[in-house]
Coordinates of N, CA and C in Angstrom, one line a residue:
I1 N -27.2 -68.7 34.8 CA -27.5 -70.3 34.2 C -28.1 -68.4 33.2
L2 N -28.9 -68.6 31.7 CA -29.9 -68.1 30.9 C -31.1 -68.9 30.7
N3 N -32.0 -68.2 30.6 CA -33.1 -69.0 30.3 C -33.2 -68.7 28.8
Y4 N -34.1 -69.0 28.5 CA -34.3 -68.9 26.7 C -36.1 -69.0 26.3
C5 N -36.4 -68.4 25.7 CA -37.7 -67.9 25.0 C -37.6 -69.1 23.5
S6 N -39.0 -69.7 24.2 CA -39.1 -70.9 23.0 C -39.5 -70.4 21.3
L7 N -39.7 -69.1 21.8 CA -40.4 -68.3 20.1 C -39.0 -68.0 19.4
C8 N -38.2 -67.5 20.4 CA -37.0 -66.0 19.5 C -35.6 -66.4 20.1
S9 N -35.3 -65.4 19.6 CA -33.5 -65.7 20.1 C -33.4 -65.2 21.6
Y10 N -34.6 -64.6 22.6 CA -34.2 -63.7 24.1 C -33.7 -64.7 25.1
S11 N -32.8 -64.0 25.9 CA -32.2 -64.6 27.0 C -31.9 -64.1 28.1
T12 N -32.3 -64.1 29.2 CA -32.2 -63.6 30.6 C -32.2 -64.4 31.7
P13 N -31.0 -63.8 32.3 CA -30.5 -64.7 33.6 C -31.4 -64.6 34.6
H14 N -32.9 -63.9 34.7 CA -33.9 -63.0 35.2 C -35.1 -64.5 35.1
R15 N -35.5 -65.1 36.0 CA -36.0 -66.2 36.3 C -38.4 -65.4 35.3
G16 N -37.6 -63.9 36.3 CA -38.9 -63.1 36.0 C -39.1 -62.5 34.8
S17 N -38.0 -61.8 34.4 CA -37.8 -60.9 32.8 C -38.5 -62.2 31.6
L18 N -38.3 -63.5 31.6 CA -38.5 -64.4 30.8 C -40.1 -64.9 31.0
K19 N -40.5 -64.5 32.2 CA -42.4 -65.0 32.2 C -43.1 -63.8 31.9
N20 N -42.8 -62.7 31.5 CA -43.3 -61.6 31.0 C -42.9 -61.4 29.6
H21 N -42.2 -62.3 29.0 CA -41.3 -61.9 27.7 C -42.7 -62.6 26.8
P22 N -43.2 -63.2 26.9 CA -44.2 -63.7 25.8 C -45.0 -62.6 25.2
L23 N -45.1 -61.4 25.8 CA -46.4 -60.5 25.8 C -45.8 -59.5 25.2
T24 N -44.5 -60.1 23.9 CA -43.9 -59.4 23.4 C -44.3 -59.9 22.5
H25 N -44.7 -61.2 22.1 CA -44.9 -62.2 20.9 C -46.2 -62.1 20.6
T26 N -47.7 -62.1 22.3 CA -49.0 -62.3 22.4 C -49.3 -60.9 21.8
G27 N -48.6 -59.6 22.0 CA -49.3 -58.1 22.0 C -50.7 -58.2 23.2
E28 N -50.9 -58.6 24.3 CA -51.4 -58.5 24.7 C -50.9 -57.1 25.8
R29 N -52.1 -56.6 25.5 CA -51.8 -55.3 26.6 C -52.9 -55.1 27.2
K30 N -53.9 -55.6 28.5 CA -54.4 -55.7 29.5 C -54.0 -53.9 30.0
F31 N -53.0 -53.3 30.4 CA -53.4 -52.1 31.1 C -53.6 -51.2 30.3
T32 N -54.7 -50.3 30.2 CA -54.9 -48.8 29.8 C -55.3 -47.6 30.2
C33 N -54.2 -46.4 30.1 CA -54.2 -45.3 30.7 C -55.7 -44.4 30.7
N34 N -56.0 -44.4 32.0 CA -57.7 -43.9 31.8 C -57.5 -42.6 31.0
V35 N -56.0 -41.6 31.0 CA -56.2 -40.6 30.1 C -56.0 -40.5 28.7
C36 N -54.8 -41.4 28.0 CA -54.7 -41.2 26.9 C -55.3 -42.2 26.1
Q37 N -55.8 -43.6 27.2 CA -55.8 -44.9 26.2 C -54.9 -45.5 25.4
K38 N -53.4 -45.3 25.7 CA -52.4 -46.3 25.2 C -52.3 -47.2 26.0
A39 N -52.7 -48.7 25.4 CA -52.3 -49.3 26.5 C -50.6 -50.0 26.5
F40 N -50.6 -51.3 27.8 CA -49.6 -51.5 28.4 C -50.0 -52.9 28.1
G41 N -48.6 -53.8 28.4 CA -48.2 -55.2 28.8 C -48.4 -55.4 29.8
L42 N -47.3 -54.5 30.4 CA -47.3 -54.7 32.0 C -47.5 -53.5 33.0
K43 N -48.3 -53.6 33.6 CA -48.8 -52.7 34.7 C -48.2 -51.8 35.8
G44 N -46.6 -52.1 35.4 CA -45.1 -51.0 35.6 C -45.1 -50.6 34.6
N45 N -45.3 -50.7 33.5 CA -45.0 -49.9 32.1 C -46.1 -48.7 32.4
L46 N -47.5 -49.0 32.7 CA -48.3 -48.2 33.1 C -48.4 -46.9 34.0
K47 N -47.6 -47.8 34.6 CA -47.2 -46.5 35.9 C -46.3 -45.6 35.5
T48 N -45.3 -46.3 35.2 CA -44.6 -45.5 34.5 C -44.7 -44.4 33.8
H49 N -45.4 -45.1 32.7 CA -46.2 -44.0 31.6 C -47.2 -42.5 32.2
M50 N -47.7 -42.9 33.3 CA -48.6 -42.2 33.9 C -48.1 -41.1 34.4
L51 N -46.7 -40.8 34.8 CA -45.6 -39.5 34.5 C -46.2 -38.4 33.4
V52 N -46.3 -38.8 32.6 CA -46.0 -38.0 31.5 C -47.0 -37.1 31.7
H53 N -48.5 -37.5 32.2 CA -49.6 -36.7 32.5 C -49.3 -36.1 33.9
C54 N -48.3 -36.0 34.3 CA -47.8 -35.4 35.8 C -47.1 -34.1 36.1
E55 N -47.2 -33.4 36.9 CA -46.2 -32.1 37.2 C -45.2 -32.8 37.2
S56 N -43.8 -31.8 36.5 CA -42.5 -32.3 37.1 C -42.2 -32.0 38.8
A57 N -42.0 -33.1 39.2 CA -41.7 -33.1 40.6 C -40.6 -33.0 41.4
F58 N -39.7 -33.1 40.9 CA -38.3 -33.3 41.2 C -37.8 -32.0 39.9
S59 N -36.8 -31.4 40.9 CA -36.3 -30.1 40.6 C -34.4 -30.7 40.9
C60 N -33.8 -30.3 40.0 CA -32.6 -30.7 40.1 C -31.7 -29.0 40.8
S61 N -31.2 -29.3 42.2 CA -30.6 -28.1 42.7 C -29.1 -27.4 42.2
F62 N -28.9 -28.0 41.3 CA -28.2 -27.3 40.6 C -28.1 -26.2 39.7
C63 N -29.3 -26.4 38.2 CA -29.7 -25.6 37.5 C -31.3 -25.2 37.4
N64 N -31.9 -25.8 38.5 CA -33.2 -25.7 38.6 C -34.3 -26.6 37.4
K65 N -33.8 -27.6 36.6 CA -34.6 -28.5 35.5 C -35.8 -29.0 36.6
R66 N -36.5 -29.4 35.6 CA -37.5 -29.7 36.3 C -37.8 -31.5 35.9
F67 N -38.3 -32.7 36.6 CA -38.4 -33.7 36.0 C -39.2 -34.4 36.4
K68 N -39.8 -35.2 35.9 CA -41.1 -35.8 36.4 C -40.6 -37.3 37.2
S69 N -39.8 -38.0 37.4 CA -39.5 -39.1 37.9 C -37.9 -38.9 39.1
K70 N -38.0 -39.5 40.0 CA -36.7 -39.3 40.6 C -35.1 -39.8 40.3
A71 N -35.7 -41.3 39.3 CA -34.2 -41.9 38.7 C -34.1 -40.6 37.3
S72 N -34.6 -40.1 37.0 CA -34.2 -39.1 35.7 C -33.5 -38.1 36.0
L73 N -34.2 -37.5 37.6 CA -33.7 -36.6 38.2 C -31.7 -37.1 38.5
Q74 N -31.7 -38.2 39.1 CA -30.7 -39.0 40.1 C -29.6 -39.0 38.5
Y75 N -30.0 -39.1 36.9 CA -29.3 -39.8 35.9 C -28.6 -38.4 35.2
H76 N -29.5 -37.1 35.7 CA -29.2 -36.0 34.7 C -28.2 -35.2 35.7
V77 N -28.2 -35.5 37.9 CA -27.3 -35.2 38.4 C -25.6 -35.8 38.0
H78 N -25.9 -37.2 37.6 CA -24.9 -37.7 37.4 C -24.0 -37.9 35.9
T79 N -24.7 -37.3 35.4 CA -23.6 -36.8 34.2 C -23.6 -35.2 34.1

């Protein structure tokens, strides 16, 4: 079953995604980075952004390239 936005053509099978979607229409960004002042609508997006201000913590065991997130390292290894 799909859930639809009443303001645009966006649809999703995930009710939680539709709950956060209206932020794209309002422009509300209440989560601000305390390092660079960039603002985000979702707390999770701010948390992900904070990685740009950190040391690269994950290393590839094949080529020693370093990554800021485990997900980026895993993508690199599988490609």
